[in-house]
Amino acid sequence: MKISRRSFLAAMAAGAASTHATALLAADLPESLKVLGKRKGLNVGNAIGGRYFSDPAYKALMARECNMLVAENEGKWQALEPRQGQYNFGPADAMYAWAREQGMLVRGHNLVWQEAKWLPKWVNEFDFGAQPSKAAEALLRKHIVTVCSHFGDAIHSYDVVNEAVDPKTGGLRANVFTERMGALEQIDLSFRLAKEHAPKAQLVYNDYMRGDEGSAKHREGVLKLLHDLKSRGTPVHALGLQSHIGSWDDVSNGSKGQREWRKFLDEVTGMGLDLLITEFDVNDRKLPADVATRDAGVAALAKDYLDVTLSYKQCKDFLLWGMADHTSWLQEWKEAPRTDGQKMRPTPFDDQLRAKPLRDAIAAAIKAAPVRS
Ligand code: G3I
């Protein structure tokens, strides 16, 4: 059943303590992000995790704001085939069915996540036998064909390959496939298989390169990969800009970061590729603890980044990686926590689903963006 405005309000009120209901109702007053996006030809989406897929209030908020869904983890190989031949399509199927009911488009994330630690354990331990390159190709083929055939036309857009470039060197990452088939060959084959078995889907290479100085090698590596794929005739349609931004992403007017980011996006779009913001959130690790100051800082970083990135008409999708602070992966990311022990505030809604300044910044950036065809 599609969620109407009335049932959205009912779900929100039921799902929240009464002290929050007024704020939630207030959040319903401005135009939804998806309505603002539609006016510009921009899809607005969110990554929902299994844990929050059973939260009616959160889903109602997502249905109100978004016309696109991506499963945060449920579409990954580790989740779909945790043991060889034992498929677990149920959680992703349920999410995609709900998206369809809501009239949302679905992004598939992802067919192949290059870094070895994100491949299923059994894949990393696979016995490739006497003809390893053939066996590697067969295993990759079986995976992509099975997944694409299972989901069929339900998927509007696939992250075919995720994070293939090593940010430190700019070279291609190694895994059990690349070691047996060659990295470029494996990436190329993944796209060709996706094209054959999901012929209507947009096919995306997705990565987390940024505009800052420290990401120069990462940007170079991604550009090289895209050029190499294009020159081989690989069916790659777009670059996914993950956009896990933070204080290090200074792309304000006149900054070097902005120049470098534009240069990068110019080169990507110059290859005829589209762009998507696939995993947007703002890491506030370097911002002060004070909530008002922090939220304002997060909003300012977002507005700068989105003003530049959404100025490209080739960027037709904007997806959040979590809409409310408590749902964000950053709360559990041990590698770079806030040193003051405070919870992160990286998303447009707080843990009570109240809109934050970041939501205003996103709305303003969408309003300022040019219309896409
Ligand atoms: O579901 C299990 C739970 O049963 C278990 O008790 C718990 C113990 O650690 O783990 C739970 O699984 C975790 C899962 O998130 C759900 O919370 C996994 O350990 C954890 O590795 C997994 O992290 C995800 C990560 O990708 C790795 O798949 C994050 O949620 C997800 O946000 C993150 O998303 C990635 C994109 O796919 C690619 N780009 C970067 C982005 C952020 O890292």
PDB file of C-alpha atoms in Angstrom, residues 83-324:
ATOM      1  CA  ARG A  83      27.489 -19.707   1.629  1.00  0.00           C
ATOM      2  CA  GLN A  84      28.094 -21.103  -1.825  1.00  0.00           C
ATOM      3  CA  GLY A  85      24.802 -21.920  -3.528  1.00  0.00           C
ATOM      4  CA  GLN A  86      22.701 -20.853  -0.509  1.00  0.00           C
ATOM      5  CA  TYR A  87      20.856 -17.796  -1.658  1.00  0.00           C
ATOM      6  CA  ASN A  88      19.110 -15.380   0.646  1.00  0.00           C
ATOM      7  CA  PHE A  89      17.117 -13.049  -1.596  1.00  0.00           C
ATOM      8  CA  GLY A  90      14.302 -12.545   0.939  1.00  0.00           C
ATOM      9  CA  PRO A  91      15.445  -9.331   2.685  1.00  0.00           C
ATOM     10  CA  ALA A  92      16.280  -7.539  -0.584  1.00  0.00           C
ATOM     11  CA  ASP A  93      13.081  -8.801  -2.232  1.00  0.00           C
ATOM     12  CA  ALA A  94      11.021  -7.399   0.654  1.00  0.00           C
ATOM     13  CA  MET A  95      12.678  -3.995   0.398  1.00  0.00           C
ATOM     14  CA  TYR A  96      12.310  -3.819  -3.370  1.00  0.00           C
ATOM     15  CA  ALA A  97       8.649  -4.874  -3.176  1.00  0.00           C
ATOM     16  CA  TRP A  98       7.990  -2.099  -0.686  1.00  0.00           C
ATOM     17  CA  ALA A  99       9.786   0.377  -2.918  1.00  0.00           C
ATOM     18  CA  ARG A 100       7.624  -0.669  -5.839  1.00  0.00           C
ATOM     19  CA  GLU A 101       4.456  -0.169  -3.748  1.00  0.00           C
ATOM     20  CA  GLN A 102       5.644   3.340  -2.965  1.00  0.00           C
ATOM     21  CA  GLY A 103       6.408   4.065  -6.613  1.00  0.00           C
ATOM     22  CA  MET A 104      10.126   4.264  -5.881  1.00  0.00           C
ATOM     23  CA  LEU A 105      12.946   3.311  -8.226  1.00  0.00           C
ATOM     24  CA  VAL A 106      15.484   0.808  -6.905  1.00  0.00           C
ATOM     25  CA  ARG A 107      19.282   0.875  -7.066  1.00  0.00           C
ATOM     26  CA  GLY A 108      21.127  -2.423  -6.759  1.00  0.00           C
ATOM     27  CA  HIS A 109      24.204  -2.127  -4.532  1.00  0.00           C
ATOM     28  CA  ASN A 110      26.358  -3.904  -5.537  1.00  0.00           C
ATOM     29  CA  LEU A 111      27.182  -6.746  -7.908  1.00  0.00           C
ATOM     30  CA  VAL A 112      30.905  -6.881  -7.113  1.00  0.00           C
ATOM     31  CA  TRP A 113      32.654  -5.133  -4.233  1.00  0.00           C
ATOM     32  CA  GLN A 114      36.290  -5.352  -5.261  1.00  0.00           C
ATOM     33  CA  GLU A 115      38.024  -5.194  -1.901  1.00  0.00           C
ATOM     34  CA  ALA A 116      38.680  -8.759  -0.789  1.00  0.00           C
ATOM     35  CA  LYS A 117      37.357  -8.267   2.723  1.00  0.00           C
ATOM     36  CA  TRP A 118      33.897  -7.479   1.373  1.00  0.00           C
ATOM     37  CA  LEU A 119      33.643 -10.551  -0.827  1.00  0.00           C
ATOM     38  CA  PRO A 120      32.006 -13.595   0.783  1.00  0.00           C
ATOM     39  CA  LYS A 121      34.462 -15.677   2.779  1.00  0.00           C
ATOM     40  CA  TRP A 122      33.737 -18.709   0.613  1.00  0.00           C
ATOM     41  CA  VAL A 123      34.656 -16.743  -2.529  1.00  0.00           C
ATOM     42  CA  ASN A 124      37.991 -15.765  -1.015  1.00  0.00           C
ATOM     43  CA  GLU A 125      38.609 -19.416  -0.129  1.00  0.00           C
ATOM     44  CA  PHE A 126      37.329 -20.830  -3.443  1.00  0.00           C
ATOM     45  CA  ASP A 127      39.366 -23.568  -5.122  1.00  0.00           C
ATOM     46  CA  PHE A 128      39.921 -22.322  -8.663  1.00  0.00           C
ATOM     47  CA  GLY A 129      41.519 -25.607  -9.728  1.00  0.00           C
ATOM     48  CA  ALA A 130      43.760 -26.302 -12.704  1.00  0.00           C
ATOM     49  CA  GLN A 131      42.252 -23.664 -14.982  1.00  0.00           C
ATOM     50  CA  PRO A 132      41.976 -20.753 -12.594  1.00  0.00           C
ATOM     51  CA  SER A 133      41.127 -18.018 -15.058  1.00  0.00           C
ATOM     52  CA  LYS A 134      38.262 -20.031 -16.559  1.00  0.00           C
ATOM     53  CA  ALA A 135      37.011 -20.991 -13.099  1.00  0.00           C
ATOM     54  CA  ALA A 136      37.176 -17.379 -11.915  1.00  0.00           C
ATOM     55  CA  GLU A 137      35.244 -16.219 -14.947  1.00  0.00           C
ATOM     56  CA  ALA A 138      32.652 -18.959 -14.415  1.00  0.00           C
ATOM     57  CA  LEU A 139      32.163 -18.014 -10.760  1.00  0.00           C
ATOM     58  CA  LEU A 140      31.780 -14.333 -11.559  1.00  0.00           C
ATOM     59  CA  ARG A 141      29.388 -15.158 -14.393  1.00  0.00           C
ATOM     60  CA  LYS A 142      27.238 -17.385 -12.195  1.00  0.00           C
ATOM     61  CA  HIS A 143      26.948 -14.683  -9.542  1.00  0.00           C
ATOM     62  CA  ILE A 144      26.045 -11.815 -11.864  1.00  0.00           C
ATOM     63  CA  VAL A 145      23.680 -13.890 -14.012  1.00  0.00           C
ATOM     64  CA  THR A 146      21.895 -15.307 -10.943  1.00  0.00           C
ATOM     65  CA  VAL A 147      21.451 -11.938  -9.254  1.00  0.00           C
ATOM     66  CA  CYS A 148      20.434 -10.009 -12.376  1.00  0.00           C
ATOM     67  CA  SER A 149      18.016 -12.761 -13.427  1.00  0.00           C
ATOM     68  CA  HIS A 150      16.477 -12.929  -9.970  1.00  0.00           C
ATOM     69  CA  PHE A 151      15.771  -9.207  -9.663  1.00  0.00           C
ATOM     70  CA  GLY A 152      14.982  -8.653 -13.339  1.00  0.00           C
ATOM     71  CA  ASP A 153      13.543  -5.269 -14.210  1.00  0.00           C
ATOM     72  CA  ALA A 154      13.081  -4.382 -10.529  1.00  0.00           C
ATOM     73  CA  ILE A 155      16.488  -2.717 -10.597  1.00  0.00           C
ATOM     74  CA  HIS A 156      16.668   0.664 -12.278  1.00  0.00           C
ATOM     75  CA  SER A 157      20.388   1.115 -11.703  1.00  0.00           C
ATOM     76  CA  TYR A 158      23.218  -1.178 -10.547  1.00  0.00           C
ATOM     77  CA  ASP A 159      26.499  -0.465  -8.872  1.00  0.00           C
ATOM     78  CA  VAL A 160      28.148  -3.110 -11.010  1.00  0.00           C
ATOM     79  CA  VAL A 161      31.582  -2.656  -9.486  1.00  0.00           C
ATOM     80  CA  ASN A 162      32.234  -0.924  -6.186  1.00  0.00           C
ATOM     81  CA  GLU A 163      35.528   0.628  -5.051  1.00  0.00           C
ATOM     82  CA  ALA A 164      37.998  -0.966  -7.466  1.00  0.00           C
ATOM     83  CA  VAL A 165      40.671   1.739  -7.154  1.00  0.00           C
ATOM     84  CA  ASP A 166      43.124   1.722  -4.278  1.00  0.00           C
ATOM     85  CA  PRO A 167      43.109   5.326  -2.952  1.00  0.00           C
ATOM     86  CA  LYS A 168      46.726   5.077  -1.817  1.00  0.00           C
ATOM     87  CA  THR A 169      48.234   4.100  -5.156  1.00  0.00           C
ATOM     88  CA  GLY A 170      45.548   4.855  -7.732  1.00  0.00           C
ATOM     89  CA  GLY A 171      46.047   1.303  -9.031  1.00  0.00           C
ATOM     90  CA  LEU A 172      43.372  -1.363  -9.226  1.00  0.00           C
ATOM     91  CA  ARG A 173      42.762  -3.428  -6.100  1.00  0.00           C
ATOM     92  CA  ALA A 174      43.566  -7.119  -6.135  1.00  0.00           C
ATOM     93  CA  ASN A 175      41.180  -9.930  -5.232  1.00  0.00           C
ATOM     94  CA  VAL A 176      40.713 -13.602  -6.098  1.00  0.00           C
ATOM     95  CA  PHE A 177      39.278 -12.661  -9.502  1.00  0.00           C
ATOM     96  CA  THR A 178      41.822 -10.043 -10.518  1.00  0.00           C
ATOM     97  CA  GLU A 179      44.667 -12.387  -9.591  1.00  0.00           C
ATOM     98  CA  ARG A 180      43.346 -14.993 -12.012  1.00  0.00           C
ATOM     99  CA  MET A 181      41.795 -12.942 -14.810  1.00  0.00           C
ATOM    100  CA  GLY A 182      43.422  -9.506 -14.628  1.00  0.00           C
ATOM    101  CA  ALA A 183      41.709  -6.577 -12.931  1.00  0.00           C
ATOM    102  CA  LEU A 184      40.590  -4.604 -15.968  1.00  0.00           C
ATOM    103  CA  GLU A 185      39.401  -7.810 -17.626  1.00  0.00           C
ATOM    104  CA  GLN A 186      37.340  -8.744 -14.579  1.00  0.00           C
ATOM    105  CA  ILE A 187      35.766  -5.299 -14.280  1.00  0.00           C
ATOM    106  CA  ASP A 188      35.032  -5.220 -18.001  1.00  0.00           C
ATOM    107  CA  LEU A 189      33.432  -8.671 -17.854  1.00  0.00           C
ATOM    108  CA  SER A 190      31.297  -7.677 -14.870  1.00  0.00           C
ATOM    109  CA  PHE A 191      29.812  -4.776 -16.839  1.00  0.00           C
ATOM    110  CA  ARG A 192      29.288  -6.883 -19.959  1.00  0.00           C
ATOM    111  CA  LEU A 193      27.480  -9.564 -17.955  1.00  0.00           C
ATOM    112  CA  ALA A 194      25.332  -6.946 -16.264  1.00  0.00           C
ATOM    113  CA  LYS A 195      24.485  -5.426 -19.637  1.00  0.00           C
ATOM    114  CA  GLU A 196      23.492  -8.822 -21.000  1.00  0.00           C
ATOM    115  CA  HIS A 197      21.389  -9.877 -18.006  1.00  0.00           C
ATOM    116  CA  ALA A 198      19.993  -6.542 -16.826  1.00  0.00           C
ATOM    117  CA  PRO A 199      19.690  -4.872 -20.236  1.00  0.00           C
ATOM    118  CA  LYS A 200      17.458  -2.020 -19.054  1.00  0.00           C
ATOM    119  CA  ALA A 201      19.482  -1.045 -16.000  1.00  0.00           C
ATOM    120  CA  GLN A 202      21.844   1.883 -15.726  1.00  0.00           C
ATOM    121  CA  LEU A 203      25.321   0.445 -15.087  1.00  0.00           C
ATOM    122  CA  VAL A 204      27.465   2.340 -12.618  1.00  0.00           C
ATOM    123  CA  TYR A 205      31.033   2.272 -11.336  1.00  0.00           C
ATOM    124  CA  ASN A 206      30.834   3.461  -7.708  1.00  0.00           C
ATOM    125  CA  ASP A 207      33.684   4.868  -5.589  1.00  0.00           C
ATOM    126  CA  TYR A 208      34.493   7.339  -2.816  1.00  0.00           C
ATOM    127  CA  MET A 209      37.123   9.649  -4.372  1.00  0.00           C
ATOM    128  CA  ARG A 210      36.999  13.255  -3.151  1.00  0.00           C
ATOM    129  CA  GLY A 211      38.274  16.675  -4.254  1.00  0.00           C
ATOM    130  CA  ASP A 212      40.932  17.112  -1.553  1.00  0.00           C
ATOM    131  CA  GLU A 213      44.700  17.012  -2.040  1.00  0.00           C
ATOM    132  CA  GLY A 214      45.031  13.631  -0.322  1.00  0.00           C
ATOM    133  CA  SER A 215      42.658  12.093  -2.882  1.00  0.00           C
ATOM    134  CA  ALA A 216      44.659  13.083  -5.973  1.00  0.00           C
ATOM    135  CA  LYS A 217      45.839   9.499  -6.622  1.00  0.00           C
ATOM    136  CA  HIS A 218      42.335   8.156  -6.063  1.00  0.00           C
ATOM    137  CA  ARG A 219      40.850  10.596  -8.591  1.00  0.00           C
ATOM    138  CA  GLU A 220      43.610   9.818 -11.113  1.00  0.00           C
ATOM    139  CA  GLY A 221      43.042   6.095 -10.688  1.00  0.00           C
ATOM    140  CA  VAL A 222      39.299   6.371 -11.168  1.00  0.00           C
ATOM    141  CA  LEU A 223      39.767   8.513 -14.291  1.00  0.00           C
ATOM    142  CA  LYS A 224      42.239   6.021 -15.699  1.00  0.00           C
ATOM    143  CA  LEU A 225      39.880   3.143 -15.038  1.00  0.00           C
ATOM    144  CA  LEU A 226      36.962   4.942 -16.695  1.00  0.00           C
ATOM    145  CA  HIS A 227      39.094   5.903 -19.716  1.00  0.00           C
ATOM    146  CA  ASP A 228      40.328   2.305 -20.015  1.00  0.00           C
ATOM    147  CA  LEU A 229      36.779   0.958 -19.813  1.00  0.00           C
ATOM    148  CA  LYS A 230      35.476   3.461 -22.349  1.00  0.00           C
ATOM    149  CA  SER A 231      38.273   2.644 -24.778  1.00  0.00           C
ATOM    150  CA  ARG A 232      37.453  -1.084 -24.506  1.00  0.00           C
ATOM    151  CA  GLY A 233      33.793  -0.361 -25.234  1.00  0.00           C
ATOM    152  CA  THR A 234      32.719  -1.552 -21.771  1.00  0.00           C
ATOM    153  CA  PRO A 235      29.046  -0.711 -21.160  1.00  0.00           C
ATOM    154  CA  VAL A 236      29.574   1.676 -18.234  1.00  0.00           C
ATOM    155  CA  HIS A 237      26.968   4.434 -18.076  1.00  0.00           C
ATOM    156  CA  ALA A 238      27.768   6.486 -15.012  1.00  0.00           C
ATOM    157  CA  LEU A 239      30.114   7.186 -12.128  1.00  0.00           C
ATOM    158  CA  GLY A 240      28.668   6.864  -8.630  1.00  0.00           C
ATOM    159  CA  LEU A 241      30.082   9.572  -6.357  1.00  0.00           C
ATOM    160  CA  GLN A 242      29.641   8.049  -2.920  1.00  0.00           C
ATOM    161  CA  SER A 243      29.926  11.453  -1.235  1.00  0.00           C
ATOM    162  CA  HIS A 244      30.694  10.510   2.357  1.00  0.00           C
ATOM    163  CA  ILE A 245      31.832  14.073   2.847  1.00  0.00           C
ATOM    164  CA  GLY A 246      33.390  15.738   5.890  1.00  0.00           C
ATOM    165  CA  SER A 247      35.395  18.696   7.095  1.00  0.00           C
ATOM    166  CA  TRP A 248      38.229  17.685   4.777  1.00  0.00           C
ATOM    167  CA  ASP A 249      36.009  18.247   1.724  1.00  0.00           C
ATOM    168  CA  ASP A 250      36.406  21.989   1.345  1.00  0.00           C
ATOM    169  CA  VAL A 251      34.790  22.751  -1.977  1.00  0.00           C
ATOM    170  CA  SER A 252      33.749  26.294  -1.068  1.00  0.00           C
ATOM    171  CA  ASN A 253      33.996  29.007  -3.720  1.00  0.00           C
ATOM    172  CA  GLY A 254      37.556  29.795  -4.686  1.00  0.00           C
ATOM    173  CA  SER A 255      39.026  26.784  -2.878  1.00  0.00           C
ATOM    174  CA  LYS A 256      41.533  24.395  -4.444  1.00  0.00           C
ATOM    175  CA  GLY A 257      39.209  21.553  -3.510  1.00  0.00           C
ATOM    176  CA  GLN A 258      36.451  23.039  -5.632  1.00  0.00           C
ATOM    177  CA  ARG A 259      38.768  23.493  -8.611  1.00  0.00           C
ATOM    178  CA  GLU A 260      40.019  19.923  -8.362  1.00  0.00           C
ATOM    179  CA  TRP A 261      36.508  18.510  -7.900  1.00  0.00           C
ATOM    180  CA  ARG A 262      35.213  20.393 -10.933  1.00  0.00           C
ATOM    181  CA  LYS A 263      38.201  19.317 -12.990  1.00  0.00           C
ATOM    182  CA  PHE A 264      37.471  15.712 -12.043  1.00  0.00           C
ATOM    183  CA  LEU A 265      33.738  15.951 -12.783  1.00  0.00           C
ATOM    184  CA  ASP A 266      34.458  17.754 -16.070  1.00  0.00           C
ATOM    185  CA  GLU A 267      36.690  14.914 -17.173  1.00  0.00           C
ATOM    186  CA  VAL A 268      34.169  12.240 -16.177  1.00  0.00           C
ATOM    187  CA  THR A 269      31.260  13.955 -17.907  1.00  0.00           C
ATOM    188  CA  GLY A 270      33.556  14.668 -20.866  1.00  0.00           C
ATOM    189  CA  MET A 271      33.680  10.906 -21.391  1.00  0.00           C
ATOM    190  CA  GLY A 272      29.920  10.960 -21.875  1.00  0.00           C
ATOM    191  CA  LEU A 273      29.218   9.462 -18.449  1.00  0.00           C
ATOM    192  CA  ASP A 274      26.396  10.436 -16.131  1.00  0.00           C
ATOM    193  CA  LEU A 275      26.932  11.104 -12.423  1.00  0.00           C
ATOM    194  CA  LEU A 276      25.038  10.024  -9.322  1.00  0.00           C
ATOM    195  CA  ILE A 277      25.477  10.977  -5.706  1.00  0.00           C
ATOM    196  CA  THR A 278      25.060   7.479  -4.310  1.00  0.00           C
ATOM    197  CA  GLU A 279      25.824   7.557  -0.565  1.00  0.00           C
ATOM    198  CA  PHE A 280      25.583  11.059   0.839  1.00  0.00           C
ATOM    199  CA  ASP A 281      26.296  11.856   4.487  1.00  0.00           C
ATOM    200  CA  VAL A 282      28.416  14.387   6.350  1.00  0.00           C
ATOM    201  CA  ASN A 283      31.024  13.237   8.857  1.00  0.00           C
ATOM    202  CA  ASP A 284      31.083  15.805  11.692  1.00  0.00           C
ATOM    203  CA  ARG A 285      34.105  14.329  13.457  1.00  0.00           C
ATOM    204  CA  LYS A 286      36.124  17.542  13.185  1.00  0.00           C
ATOM    205  CA  LEU A 287      33.273  19.868  14.169  1.00  0.00           C
ATOM    206  CA  PRO A 288      32.637  21.127  17.730  1.00  0.00           C
ATOM    207  CA  ALA A 289      30.394  19.204  20.127  1.00  0.00           C
ATOM    208  CA  ASP A 290      27.849  22.018  20.453  1.00  0.00           C
ATOM    209  CA  VAL A 291      24.853  20.754  18.503  1.00  0.00           C
ATOM    210  CA  ALA A 292      23.758  24.029  16.930  1.00  0.00           C
ATOM    211  CA  THR A 293      27.300  24.877  15.817  1.00  0.00           C
ATOM    212  CA  ARG A 294      27.851  21.356  14.566  1.00  0.00           C
ATOM    213  CA  ASP A 295      24.581  21.170  12.646  1.00  0.00           C
ATOM    214  CA  ALA A 296      25.299  24.530  11.026  1.00  0.00           C
ATOM    215  CA  GLY A 297      28.785  23.338  10.041  1.00  0.00           C
ATOM    216  CA  VAL A 298      27.404  20.124   8.556  1.00  0.00           C
ATOM    217  CA  ALA A 299      24.786  22.074   6.597  1.00  0.00           C
ATOM    218  CA  ALA A 300      27.379  24.511   5.244  1.00  0.00           C
ATOM    219  CA  LEU A 301      29.690  21.708   4.069  1.00  0.00           C
ATOM    220  CA  ALA A 302      26.766  19.978   2.398  1.00  0.00           C
ATOM    221  CA  LYS A 303      25.524  23.085   0.621  1.00  0.00           C
ATOM    222  CA  ASP A 304      28.992  23.830  -0.790  1.00  0.00           C
ATOM    223  CA  TYR A 305      29.428  20.270  -1.982  1.00  0.00           C
ATOM    224  CA  LEU A 306      25.956  19.923  -3.449  1.00  0.00           C
ATOM    225  CA  ASP A 307      26.021  23.324  -5.144  1.00  0.00           C
ATOM    226  CA  VAL A 308      29.064  22.238  -7.115  1.00  0.00           C
ATOM    227  CA  THR A 309      28.072  18.652  -7.763  1.00  0.00           C
ATOM    228  CA  LEU A 310      24.419  19.270  -8.598  1.00  0.00           C
ATOM    229  CA  SER A 311      25.422  22.058 -10.963  1.00  0.00           C
ATOM    230  CA  TYR A 312      26.232  19.188 -13.362  1.00  0.00           C
ATOM    231  CA  LYS A 313      23.072  18.308 -15.239  1.00  0.00           C
ATOM    232  CA  GLN A 314      24.536  14.841 -15.759  1.00  0.00           C
ATOM    233  CA  CYS A 315      23.968  14.229 -12.039  1.00  0.00           C
ATOM    234  CA  LYS A 316      20.407  12.919 -11.972  1.00  0.00           C
ATOM    235  CA  ASP A 317      20.241  11.035  -8.670  1.00  0.00           C
ATOM    236  CA  PHE A 318      20.901  12.053  -5.102  1.00  0.00           C
ATOM    237  CA  LEU A 319      20.872   9.288  -2.497  1.00  0.00           C
ATOM    238  CA  LEU A 320      21.388   9.596   1.231  1.00  0.00           C
ATOM    239  CA  TRP A 321      23.246   6.846   3.081  1.00  0.00           C
ATOM    240  CA  GLY A 322      20.766   6.932   5.970  1.00  0.00           C
ATOM    241  CA  MET A 323      18.225   9.666   6.659  1.00  0.00           C
ATOM    242  CA  ALA A 324      18.243   9.851  10.448  1.00  0.00           C
TER     243      ALA A 324
END
